[in-house]
Coordinates of C-alpha atoms and ligand atoms in Angstrom, one line a residue:
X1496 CA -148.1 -70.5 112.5
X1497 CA -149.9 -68.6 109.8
X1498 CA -148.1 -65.6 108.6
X1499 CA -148.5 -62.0 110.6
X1500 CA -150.3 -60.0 107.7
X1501 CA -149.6 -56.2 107.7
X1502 CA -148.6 -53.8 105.5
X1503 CA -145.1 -53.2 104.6
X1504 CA -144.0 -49.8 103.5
X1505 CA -140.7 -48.3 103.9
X1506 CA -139.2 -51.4 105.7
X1507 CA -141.5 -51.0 108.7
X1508 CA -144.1 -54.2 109.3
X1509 CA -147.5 -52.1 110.0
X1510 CA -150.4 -53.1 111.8
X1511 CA -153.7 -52.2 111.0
X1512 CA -155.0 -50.2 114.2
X1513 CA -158.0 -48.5 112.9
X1514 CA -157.8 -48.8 109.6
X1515 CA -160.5 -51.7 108.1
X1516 CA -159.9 -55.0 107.3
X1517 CA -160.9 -58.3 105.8
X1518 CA -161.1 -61.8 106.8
X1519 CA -159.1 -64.3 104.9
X1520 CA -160.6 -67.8 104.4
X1521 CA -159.8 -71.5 104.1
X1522 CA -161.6 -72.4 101.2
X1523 CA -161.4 -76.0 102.6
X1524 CA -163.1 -75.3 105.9
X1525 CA -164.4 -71.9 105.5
X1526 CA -163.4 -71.1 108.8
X1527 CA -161.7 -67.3 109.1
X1528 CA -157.9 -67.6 109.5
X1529 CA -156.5 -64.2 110.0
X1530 CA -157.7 -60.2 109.0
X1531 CA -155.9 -58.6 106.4
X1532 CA -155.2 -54.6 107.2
X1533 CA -156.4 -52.4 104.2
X1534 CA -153.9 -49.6 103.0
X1535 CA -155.6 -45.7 103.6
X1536 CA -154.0 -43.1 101.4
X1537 CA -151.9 -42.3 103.9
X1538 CA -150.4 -45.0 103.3
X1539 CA -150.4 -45.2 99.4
X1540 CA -148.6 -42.1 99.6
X1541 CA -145.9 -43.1 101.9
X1542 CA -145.3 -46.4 100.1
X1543 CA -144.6 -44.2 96.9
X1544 CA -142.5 -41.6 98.7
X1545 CA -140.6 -44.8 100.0
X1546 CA -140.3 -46.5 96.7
X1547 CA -139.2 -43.4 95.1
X1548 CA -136.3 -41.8 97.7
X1549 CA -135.3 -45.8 98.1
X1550 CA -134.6 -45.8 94.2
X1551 CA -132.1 -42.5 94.3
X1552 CA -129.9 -45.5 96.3
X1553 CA -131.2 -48.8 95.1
X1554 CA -130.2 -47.7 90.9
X1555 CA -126.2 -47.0 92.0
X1556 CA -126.2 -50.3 93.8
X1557 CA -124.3 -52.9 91.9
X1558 CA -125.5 -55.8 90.1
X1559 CA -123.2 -57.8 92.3
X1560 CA -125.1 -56.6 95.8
X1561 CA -128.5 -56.7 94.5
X1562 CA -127.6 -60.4 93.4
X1563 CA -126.4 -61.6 97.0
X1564 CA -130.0 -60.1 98.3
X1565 CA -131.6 -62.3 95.8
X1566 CA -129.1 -65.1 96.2
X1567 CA -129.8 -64.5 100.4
X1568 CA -133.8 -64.8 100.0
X1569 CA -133.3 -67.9 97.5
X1570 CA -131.6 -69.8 100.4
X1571 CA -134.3 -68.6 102.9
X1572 CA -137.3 -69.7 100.8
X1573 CA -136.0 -73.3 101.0
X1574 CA -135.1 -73.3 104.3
X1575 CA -138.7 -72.1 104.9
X1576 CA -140.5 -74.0 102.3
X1577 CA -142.7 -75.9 104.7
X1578 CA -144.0 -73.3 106.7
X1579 CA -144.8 -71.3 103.3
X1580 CA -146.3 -74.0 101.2
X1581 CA -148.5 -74.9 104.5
X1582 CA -150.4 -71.0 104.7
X1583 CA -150.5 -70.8 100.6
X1584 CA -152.5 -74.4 100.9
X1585 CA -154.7 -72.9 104.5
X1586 CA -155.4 -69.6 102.2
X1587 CA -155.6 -70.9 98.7
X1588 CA -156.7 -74.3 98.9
X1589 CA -153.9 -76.3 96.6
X1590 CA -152.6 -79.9 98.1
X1591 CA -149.8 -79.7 100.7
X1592 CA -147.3 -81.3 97.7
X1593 CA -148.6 -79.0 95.4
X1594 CA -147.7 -75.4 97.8
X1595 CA -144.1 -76.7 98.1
X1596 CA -143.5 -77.3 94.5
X1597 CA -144.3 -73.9 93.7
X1598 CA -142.5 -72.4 96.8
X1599 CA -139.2 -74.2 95.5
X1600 CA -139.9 -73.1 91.7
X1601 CA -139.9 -69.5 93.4
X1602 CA -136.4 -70.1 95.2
X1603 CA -135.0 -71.6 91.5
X1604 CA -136.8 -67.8 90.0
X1605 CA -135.3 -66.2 92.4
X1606 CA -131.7 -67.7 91.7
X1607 CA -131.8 -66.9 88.1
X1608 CA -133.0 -63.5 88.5
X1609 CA -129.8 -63.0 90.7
X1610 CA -127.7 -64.6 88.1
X1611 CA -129.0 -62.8 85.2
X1612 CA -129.1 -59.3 86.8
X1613 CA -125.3 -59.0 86.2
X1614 CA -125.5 -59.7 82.5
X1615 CA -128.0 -57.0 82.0
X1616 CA -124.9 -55.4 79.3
X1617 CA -125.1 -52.5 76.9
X1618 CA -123.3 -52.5 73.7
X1619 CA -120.9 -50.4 71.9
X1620 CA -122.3 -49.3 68.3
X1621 CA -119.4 -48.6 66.0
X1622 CA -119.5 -45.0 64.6
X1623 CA -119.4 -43.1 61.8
X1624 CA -115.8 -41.1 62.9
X1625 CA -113.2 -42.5 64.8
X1626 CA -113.1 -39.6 67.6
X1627 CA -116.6 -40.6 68.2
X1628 CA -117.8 -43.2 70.6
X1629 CA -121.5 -44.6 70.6
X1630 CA -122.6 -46.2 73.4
X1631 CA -126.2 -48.2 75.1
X1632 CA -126.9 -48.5 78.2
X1633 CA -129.7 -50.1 80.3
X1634 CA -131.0 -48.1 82.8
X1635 CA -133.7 -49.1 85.6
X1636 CA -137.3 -47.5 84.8
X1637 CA -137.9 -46.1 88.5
X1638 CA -140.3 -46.8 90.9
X1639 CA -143.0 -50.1 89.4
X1640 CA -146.3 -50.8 90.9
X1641 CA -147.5 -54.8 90.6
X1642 CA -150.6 -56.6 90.6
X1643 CA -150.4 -60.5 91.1
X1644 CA -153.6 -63.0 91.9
X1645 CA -154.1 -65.6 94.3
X1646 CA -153.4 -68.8 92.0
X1647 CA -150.0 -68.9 92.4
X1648 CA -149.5 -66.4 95.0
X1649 CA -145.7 -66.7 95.8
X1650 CA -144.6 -67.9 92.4
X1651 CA -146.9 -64.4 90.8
X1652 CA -145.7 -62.2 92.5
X1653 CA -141.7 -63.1 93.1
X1654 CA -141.3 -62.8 89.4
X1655 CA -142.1 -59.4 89.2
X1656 CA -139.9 -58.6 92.8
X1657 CA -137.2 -60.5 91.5
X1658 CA -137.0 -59.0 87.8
X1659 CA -137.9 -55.1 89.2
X1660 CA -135.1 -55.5 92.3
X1661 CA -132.7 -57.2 89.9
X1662 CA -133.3 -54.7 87.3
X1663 CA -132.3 -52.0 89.9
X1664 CA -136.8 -50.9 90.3
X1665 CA -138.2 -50.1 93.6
X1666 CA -142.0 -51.9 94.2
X1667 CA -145.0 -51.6 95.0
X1668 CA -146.6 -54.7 95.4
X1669 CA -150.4 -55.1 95.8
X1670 CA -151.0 -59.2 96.5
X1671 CA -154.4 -60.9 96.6
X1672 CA -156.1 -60.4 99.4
X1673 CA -157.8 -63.3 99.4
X1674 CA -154.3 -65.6 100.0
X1675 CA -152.3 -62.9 101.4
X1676 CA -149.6 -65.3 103.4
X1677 CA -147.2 -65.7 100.2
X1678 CA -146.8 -61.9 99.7
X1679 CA -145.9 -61.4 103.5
X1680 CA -143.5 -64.2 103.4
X1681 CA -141.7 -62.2 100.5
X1682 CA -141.6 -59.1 102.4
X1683 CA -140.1 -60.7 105.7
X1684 CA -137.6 -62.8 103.6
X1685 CA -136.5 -59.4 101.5
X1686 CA -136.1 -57.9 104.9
X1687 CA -134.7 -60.5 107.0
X1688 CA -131.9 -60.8 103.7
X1689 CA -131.1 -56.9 104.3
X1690 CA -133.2 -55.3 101.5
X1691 CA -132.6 -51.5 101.9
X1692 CA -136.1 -50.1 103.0
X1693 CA -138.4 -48.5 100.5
X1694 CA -137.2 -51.2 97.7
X1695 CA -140.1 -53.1 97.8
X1696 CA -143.5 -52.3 99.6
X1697 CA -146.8 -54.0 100.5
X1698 CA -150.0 -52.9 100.2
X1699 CA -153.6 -54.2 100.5
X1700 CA -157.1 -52.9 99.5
X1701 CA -160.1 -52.7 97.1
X1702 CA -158.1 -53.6 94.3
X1703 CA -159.0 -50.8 91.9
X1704 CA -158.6 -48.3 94.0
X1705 CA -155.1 -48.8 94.8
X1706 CA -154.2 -49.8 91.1
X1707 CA -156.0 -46.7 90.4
X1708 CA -154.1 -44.7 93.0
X1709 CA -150.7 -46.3 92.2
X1710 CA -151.0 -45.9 88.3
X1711 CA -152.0 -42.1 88.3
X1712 CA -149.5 -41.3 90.2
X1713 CA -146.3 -39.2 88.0
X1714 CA -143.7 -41.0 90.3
X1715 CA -144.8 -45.1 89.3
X1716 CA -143.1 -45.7 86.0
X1717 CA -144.0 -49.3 85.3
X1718 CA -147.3 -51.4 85.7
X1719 CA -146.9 -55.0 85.9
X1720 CA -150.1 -56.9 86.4
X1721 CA -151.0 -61.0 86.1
X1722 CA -154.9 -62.0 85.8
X1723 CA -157.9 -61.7 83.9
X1724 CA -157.6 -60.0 80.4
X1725 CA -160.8 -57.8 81.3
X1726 CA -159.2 -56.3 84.4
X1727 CA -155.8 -56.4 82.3
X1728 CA -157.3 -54.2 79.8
X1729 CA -158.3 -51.3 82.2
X1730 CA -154.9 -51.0 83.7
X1731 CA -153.1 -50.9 80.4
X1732 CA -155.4 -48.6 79.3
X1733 CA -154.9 -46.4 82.3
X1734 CA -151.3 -47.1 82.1
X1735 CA -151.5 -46.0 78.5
X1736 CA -153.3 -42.7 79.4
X1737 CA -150.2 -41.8 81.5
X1738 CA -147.7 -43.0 79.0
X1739 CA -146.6 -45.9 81.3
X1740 CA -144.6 -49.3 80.8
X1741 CA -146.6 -52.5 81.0
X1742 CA -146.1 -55.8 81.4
X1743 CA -149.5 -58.0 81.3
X1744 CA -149.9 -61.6 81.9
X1745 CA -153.5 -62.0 81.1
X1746 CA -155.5 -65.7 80.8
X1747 CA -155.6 -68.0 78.2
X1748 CA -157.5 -71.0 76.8
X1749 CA -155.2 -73.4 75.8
X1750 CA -155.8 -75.5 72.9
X1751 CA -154.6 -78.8 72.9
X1752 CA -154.3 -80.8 69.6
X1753 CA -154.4 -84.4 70.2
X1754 CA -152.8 -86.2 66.5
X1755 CA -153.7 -89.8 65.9
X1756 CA -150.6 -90.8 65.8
X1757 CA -149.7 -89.9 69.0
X1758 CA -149.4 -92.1 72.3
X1759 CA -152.8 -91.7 73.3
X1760 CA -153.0 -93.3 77.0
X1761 CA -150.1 -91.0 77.9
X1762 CA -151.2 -88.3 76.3
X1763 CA -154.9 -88.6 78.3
X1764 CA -153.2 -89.2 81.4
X1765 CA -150.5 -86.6 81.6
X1766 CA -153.1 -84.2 80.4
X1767 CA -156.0 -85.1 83.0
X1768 CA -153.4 -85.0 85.6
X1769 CA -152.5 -81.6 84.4
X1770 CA -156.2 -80.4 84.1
X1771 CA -156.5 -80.8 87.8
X1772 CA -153.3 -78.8 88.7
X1773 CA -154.4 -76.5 91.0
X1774 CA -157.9 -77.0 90.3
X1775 CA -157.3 -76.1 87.5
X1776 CA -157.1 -72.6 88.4
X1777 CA -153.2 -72.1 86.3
X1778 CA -153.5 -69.6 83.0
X1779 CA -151.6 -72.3 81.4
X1780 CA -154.1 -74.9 81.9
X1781 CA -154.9 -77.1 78.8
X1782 CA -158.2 -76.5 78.2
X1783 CA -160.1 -76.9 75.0
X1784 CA -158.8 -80.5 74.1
X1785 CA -159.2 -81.0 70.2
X1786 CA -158.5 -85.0 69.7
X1787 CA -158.3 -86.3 65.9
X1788 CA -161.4 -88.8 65.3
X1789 CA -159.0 -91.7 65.0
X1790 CA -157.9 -91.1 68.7
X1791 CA -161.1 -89.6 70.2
X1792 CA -162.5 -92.6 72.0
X1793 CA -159.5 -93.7 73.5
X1794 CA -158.7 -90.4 74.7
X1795 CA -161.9 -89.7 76.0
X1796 CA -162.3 -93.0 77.7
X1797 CA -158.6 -92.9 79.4
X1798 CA -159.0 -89.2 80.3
X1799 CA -162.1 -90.0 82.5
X1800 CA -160.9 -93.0 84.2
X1801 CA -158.1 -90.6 85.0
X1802 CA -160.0 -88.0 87.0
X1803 CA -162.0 -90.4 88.3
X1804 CA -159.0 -91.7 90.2
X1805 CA -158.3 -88.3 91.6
X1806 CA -158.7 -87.6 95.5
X1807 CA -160.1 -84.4 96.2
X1808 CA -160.1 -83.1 99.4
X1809 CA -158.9 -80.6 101.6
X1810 CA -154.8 -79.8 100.4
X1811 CA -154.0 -80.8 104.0
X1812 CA -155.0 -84.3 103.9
X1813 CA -152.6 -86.9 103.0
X1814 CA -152.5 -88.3 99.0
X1815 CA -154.9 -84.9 97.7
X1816 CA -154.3 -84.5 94.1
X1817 CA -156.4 -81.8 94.5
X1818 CA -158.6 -79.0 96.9
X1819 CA -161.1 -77.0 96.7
X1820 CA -161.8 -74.0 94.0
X1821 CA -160.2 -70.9 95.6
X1822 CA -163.2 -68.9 96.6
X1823 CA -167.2 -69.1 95.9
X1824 CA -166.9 -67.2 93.0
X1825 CA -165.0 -70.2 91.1
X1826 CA -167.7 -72.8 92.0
X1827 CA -170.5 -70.3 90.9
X1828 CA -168.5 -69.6 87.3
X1829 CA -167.8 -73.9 87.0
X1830 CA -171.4 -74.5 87.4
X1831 CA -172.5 -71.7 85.1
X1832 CA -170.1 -73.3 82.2
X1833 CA -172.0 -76.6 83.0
X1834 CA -175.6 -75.0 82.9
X1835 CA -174.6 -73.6 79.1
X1836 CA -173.0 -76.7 77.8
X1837 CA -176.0 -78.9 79.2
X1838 CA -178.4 -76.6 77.6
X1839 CA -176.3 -76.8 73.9
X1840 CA -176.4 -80.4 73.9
X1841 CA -173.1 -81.3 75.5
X1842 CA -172.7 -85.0 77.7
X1843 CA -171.1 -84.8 81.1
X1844 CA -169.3 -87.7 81.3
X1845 CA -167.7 -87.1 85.0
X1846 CA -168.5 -84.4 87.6
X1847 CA -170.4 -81.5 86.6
X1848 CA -171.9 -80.4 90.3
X1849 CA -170.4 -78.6 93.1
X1850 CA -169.8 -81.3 95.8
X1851 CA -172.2 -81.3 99.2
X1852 CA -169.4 -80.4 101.8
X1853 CA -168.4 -77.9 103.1
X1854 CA -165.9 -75.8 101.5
X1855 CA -165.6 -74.8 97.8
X1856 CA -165.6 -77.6 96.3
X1857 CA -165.7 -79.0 92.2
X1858 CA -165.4 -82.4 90.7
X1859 CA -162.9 -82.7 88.0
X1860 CA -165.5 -82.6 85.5
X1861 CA -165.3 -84.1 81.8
X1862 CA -167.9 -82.4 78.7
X1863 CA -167.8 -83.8 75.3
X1864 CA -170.1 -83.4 72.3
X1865 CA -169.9 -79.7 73.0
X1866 CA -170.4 -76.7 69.7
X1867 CA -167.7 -74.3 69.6
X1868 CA -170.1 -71.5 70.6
X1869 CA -170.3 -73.3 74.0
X1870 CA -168.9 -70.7 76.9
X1871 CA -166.7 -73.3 78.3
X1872 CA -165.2 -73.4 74.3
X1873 CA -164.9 -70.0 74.2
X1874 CA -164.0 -68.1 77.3
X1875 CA -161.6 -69.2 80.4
X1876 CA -162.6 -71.8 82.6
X1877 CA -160.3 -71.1 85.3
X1878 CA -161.4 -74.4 86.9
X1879 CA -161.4 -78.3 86.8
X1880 CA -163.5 -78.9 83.5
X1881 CA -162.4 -80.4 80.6
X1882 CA -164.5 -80.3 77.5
X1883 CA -163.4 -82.7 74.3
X1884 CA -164.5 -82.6 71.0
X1885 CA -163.3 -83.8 67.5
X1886 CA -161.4 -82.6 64.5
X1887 CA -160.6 -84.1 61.4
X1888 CA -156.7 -82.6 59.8
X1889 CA -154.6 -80.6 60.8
X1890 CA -155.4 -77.9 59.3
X1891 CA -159.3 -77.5 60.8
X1892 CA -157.3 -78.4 63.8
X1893 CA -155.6 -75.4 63.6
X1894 CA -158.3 -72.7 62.7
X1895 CA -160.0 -73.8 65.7
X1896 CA -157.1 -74.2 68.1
X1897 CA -156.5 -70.0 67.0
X1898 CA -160.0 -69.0 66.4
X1899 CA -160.3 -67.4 70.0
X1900 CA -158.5 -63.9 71.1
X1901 CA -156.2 -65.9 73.6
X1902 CA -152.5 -66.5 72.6
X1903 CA -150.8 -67.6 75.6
X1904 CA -150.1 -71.9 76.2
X1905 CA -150.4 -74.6 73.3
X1906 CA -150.3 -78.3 73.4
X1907 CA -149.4 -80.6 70.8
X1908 CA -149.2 -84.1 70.8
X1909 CA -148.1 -86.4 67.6
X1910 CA -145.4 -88.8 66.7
X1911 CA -144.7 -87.1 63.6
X1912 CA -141.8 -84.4 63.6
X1913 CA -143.7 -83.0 60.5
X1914 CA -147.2 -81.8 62.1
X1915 CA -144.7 -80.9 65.3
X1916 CA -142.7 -78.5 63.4
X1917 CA -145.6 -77.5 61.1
X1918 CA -148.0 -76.7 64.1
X1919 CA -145.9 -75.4 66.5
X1920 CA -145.2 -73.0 63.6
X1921 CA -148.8 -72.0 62.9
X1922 CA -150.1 -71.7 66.1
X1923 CA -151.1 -68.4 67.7
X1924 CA -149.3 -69.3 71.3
X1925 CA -146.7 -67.6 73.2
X1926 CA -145.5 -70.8 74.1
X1927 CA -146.1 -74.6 72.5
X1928 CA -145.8 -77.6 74.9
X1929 CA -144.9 -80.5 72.4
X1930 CA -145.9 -84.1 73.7
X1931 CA -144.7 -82.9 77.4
X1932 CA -145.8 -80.0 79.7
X1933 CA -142.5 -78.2 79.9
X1934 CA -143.4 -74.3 80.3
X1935 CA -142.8 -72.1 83.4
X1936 CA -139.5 -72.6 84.2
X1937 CA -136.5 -69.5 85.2
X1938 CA -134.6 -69.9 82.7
X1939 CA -137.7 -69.5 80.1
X1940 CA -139.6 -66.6 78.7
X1941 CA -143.1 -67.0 80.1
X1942 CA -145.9 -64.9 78.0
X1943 CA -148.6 -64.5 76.1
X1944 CA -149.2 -62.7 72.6
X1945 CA -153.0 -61.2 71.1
X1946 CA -155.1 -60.7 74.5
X1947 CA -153.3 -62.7 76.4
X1948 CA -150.8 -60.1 77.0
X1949 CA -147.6 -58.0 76.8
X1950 CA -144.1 -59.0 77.8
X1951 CA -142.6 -62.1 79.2
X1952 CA -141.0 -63.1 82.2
X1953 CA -138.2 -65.2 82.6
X1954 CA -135.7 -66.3 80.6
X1955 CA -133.0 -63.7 79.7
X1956 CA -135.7 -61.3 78.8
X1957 CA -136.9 -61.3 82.0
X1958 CA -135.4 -57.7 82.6
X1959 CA -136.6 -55.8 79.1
X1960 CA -139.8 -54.5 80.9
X1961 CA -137.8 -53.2 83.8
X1962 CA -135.0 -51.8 81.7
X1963 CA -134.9 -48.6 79.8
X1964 CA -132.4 -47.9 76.7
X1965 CA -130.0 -44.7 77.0
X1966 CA -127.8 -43.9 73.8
X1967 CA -125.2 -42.0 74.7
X1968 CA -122.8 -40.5 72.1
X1969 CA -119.5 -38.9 73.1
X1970 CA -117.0 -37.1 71.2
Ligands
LIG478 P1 -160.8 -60.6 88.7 O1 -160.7 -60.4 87.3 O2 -161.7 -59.7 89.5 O3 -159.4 -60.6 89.5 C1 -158.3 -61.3 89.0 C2 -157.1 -60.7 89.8 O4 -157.0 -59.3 89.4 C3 -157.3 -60.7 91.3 O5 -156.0 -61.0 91.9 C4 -157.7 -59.3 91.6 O6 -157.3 -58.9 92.9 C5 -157.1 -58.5 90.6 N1 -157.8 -57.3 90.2 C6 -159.1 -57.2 89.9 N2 -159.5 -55.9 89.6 C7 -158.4 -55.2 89.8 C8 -158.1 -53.8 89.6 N3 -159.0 -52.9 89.1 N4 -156.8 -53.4 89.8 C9 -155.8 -54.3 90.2 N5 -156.1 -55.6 90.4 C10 -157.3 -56.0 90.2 O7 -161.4 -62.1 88.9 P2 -161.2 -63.2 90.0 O8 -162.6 -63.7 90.3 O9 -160.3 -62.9 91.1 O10 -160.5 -64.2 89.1 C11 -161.2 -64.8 88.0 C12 -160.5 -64.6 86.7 O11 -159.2 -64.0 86.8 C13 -160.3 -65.9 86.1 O12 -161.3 -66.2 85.2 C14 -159.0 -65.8 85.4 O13 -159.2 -65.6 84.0 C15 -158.3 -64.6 85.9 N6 -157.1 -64.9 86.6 C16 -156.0 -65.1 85.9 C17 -154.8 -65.4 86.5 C18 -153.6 -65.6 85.7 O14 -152.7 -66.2 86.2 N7 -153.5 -65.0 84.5 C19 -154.8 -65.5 87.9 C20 -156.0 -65.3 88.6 C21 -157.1 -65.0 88.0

């Protein structure tokens, strides 16, 4: 059964009645699956007064409860995985295989968050007098308003549930309304696991007219948004205008550096396996692959034959590696990056046209000979294409790899522990994958620096943006 989609303010489920609506797709079939509701301001305004009266309770609750609500929705999301991962593949598109990988990464997030909200500890500051005593203690910000897209739409947004609820925050969420079913499964496992009401609240709409509602308002203290750095811009500057916290997990465009010395055929399989991830539709994604001209034609040549073997089809089927682009706006971006390297001289070696089915469907698609000033060298893909060009050192390796705005994944791949350490140092990256894709885990700060964005998740800073610092002094 597809999930019920409503709103969810104040712990009540809410049906749309007269208030409009859109249709959610399968980008596979394009058939219409369900209606989403859309929030009035009615509503708005009653999912703040909720979030804010729930927070008076929800801050004196102790670590220790707000951990076995956490603990409580971990165990559901694994006894549930199935049905989850099957409506995030009917609204998003990604294989079957590929849904239930992210819906168990979310029940391991939500586990740590419930571990590590009872170490969020002060500290005692030794004074100047012994009659004094000098004390820190992190407080909850208050009432947090989120933003999370449809790429990973359970794993996006129970981050930010799991660090603002662990943190002691009430929530606004606003999901994607494009693959709404992940963001409803949140709310009925947080409710089903005895979540007070108000603590966390669902909302749907034209997104920036709720982002622009919810971040106006005096009573949201904290923004936390993940998606395009354009979008990511206007919020934190709206955010800024009203002196608000942010946390922003904006795109990328990951270089990968490619050494000669480096196992090649792995390197150009795992990579091309990686490339097709979700469509390549991750913020992580490798995506401008700089190979050393010792390497190049192996890599290249290994690379292709790799997404040449992949199945693409709808996520249902059995043995997809992967599905369809997520919506038509995707396929229309994919085939504009191919029109502008075509026209600069660049080869496609594989794929390069939407495919004639239906549904919203790319190729993997491989580019090489491309210029640096190509689009697909210089802004996101968000896609399946690969493009691969040549460098000579390490060092031209280098000024290319952080000649964009983008800070957020990095790849490396050598034999030598001498470019590792020397690259992983000089690279403008919030995070460094060295000779394995190993990023994106609980226990790991996930985040990006320059335009890529503010803050991390995960890890055991996971709770800084949620967290406020209160010296108190006391004689
Ligand atoms: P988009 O920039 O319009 O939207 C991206 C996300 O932001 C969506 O979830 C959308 O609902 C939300 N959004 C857009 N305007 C908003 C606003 N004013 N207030 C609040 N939320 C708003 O583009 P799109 O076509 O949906 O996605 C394409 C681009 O978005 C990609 O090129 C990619 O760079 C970026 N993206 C990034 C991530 C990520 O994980 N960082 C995820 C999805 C999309």
């Amino acid at each position: 059964m597809y999930e019920k989609l409503s709103l969810y303010i104040d712990g009540e489920f809410i049906d749309g009645g007269p208030r409009s609506s859109q249709n959610v797709l399968n980008p596979s079939t394009l058939e219409t699956i369900a209606h989403l509701p859309h929030a009035d301001e009615v509503d708005l305004d009653r999912a703040i007064a909720a979030a804010h009266r729930a927070f008076e309770s929800w801050r004196q609750t102790s670590a220790m409860d707000r951990a076995t609500i956490l603990r409580n929705v971990g165990a559901r999301i694994r006894d549930e995985v199935d049905v989850i991962a099957r409506n995030i593949t009917l609204d998003q598109g990604k294989p079957l295989a590929e849904a239930k990988a992210e819906v168990l990464a979310c029940a391991d997030h939500v586990d740590w968050h419930a571990e590590e909200c009872r170490r969020i500890y002060g500290r005692v500051i030794p004074a100047r007098h012994s009659s004094i005593r000098q004390i820190v203690v992190h407080e909850p910000v208050g009432v947090c308003a989120a933003f999370t897209p449809w790429n990973f739409p359970f794993n996006q947004a129970i981050r930010k549930v799991a660090a603002a609820l662990g943190a002691g925050c009430t929530l606004i969420l606003k999901g994607p309304e494009e693959s709404p079913s992940a963001i409803m499964a949140i709310a009925r496992l947080f409710h089903d696991a005895g979540l007070p009401k108000g603590c966390l609240n669902i909302v749907w709409g034209k997104p920036a007219e709720i982002s622009h509602r919810l971040i106006t308002s005096p009573i949201v203290r904290k923004i936390s948004f993940t998606g395009s750095v354009e979008v990511g811009k206007q919020l934190a500057a709206l955010a800024g205008s009203h002196m608000k916290r942010v946390t922003m997990e904006l795109g990328g465009h990951a270089p990968v550096l490619v050494f000669d010395d480096s196992d090649v055929p792995r390197a150009a399989k795992m990579l091309a396996k990686l490339k097709v991830l979700n469509a390549g539709q991750v913020c992580v994604s490798p995506t401008r692959f700089f190979v050393q001209e010792g390497a190049y034609d192996e890599f290249v040549s290994i690379f292709r034959d790799t997404l040449a073997s992949v199945k693409v089809d709808d996520g249902l089927q059995a043995n997809v590696n992967m599905g369809p682009v997520a919506n038509e706006r995707r396929v229309a971006a994919m085939s504009a990056f191919v029109e502008d390297a075509r026209r600069l001289g660049g080869k496609v070696l594989f794929g390069g046209e939407p495919l004639q089915r239906t549904g919203h469907f790319f190729p993997p698609t491989l580019i090489t000979d491309l210029p640096d000033s190509a689009k697909l060298m210089r802004e996101e893909p968000f896609g399946p294409i690969a493009p691969i060009v040549r460098f000579k050192d390490v060092d031209e390796g280098i000024r290319r790899a952080n000649s964009l705005p983008f800070g957020l994944a990095s790849y490396v791949f050598t034999g030598s522990l001498h470019t590792a350490t020397y690259v992983s140092n000089a690279i403008e990256a919030g995070m460094v994958n060295i000779n394995h894709f190993g990023i994106s885990l609980p226990e790991t700060p996930f985040g990006g620096i320059k335009d890529s964005g503010i803050g991390v998740e995960g890890g055991s800073e996971t709770f800084d943006g949620y967290v406020s610092a209160k010296f108190i002094t006391q004689r």
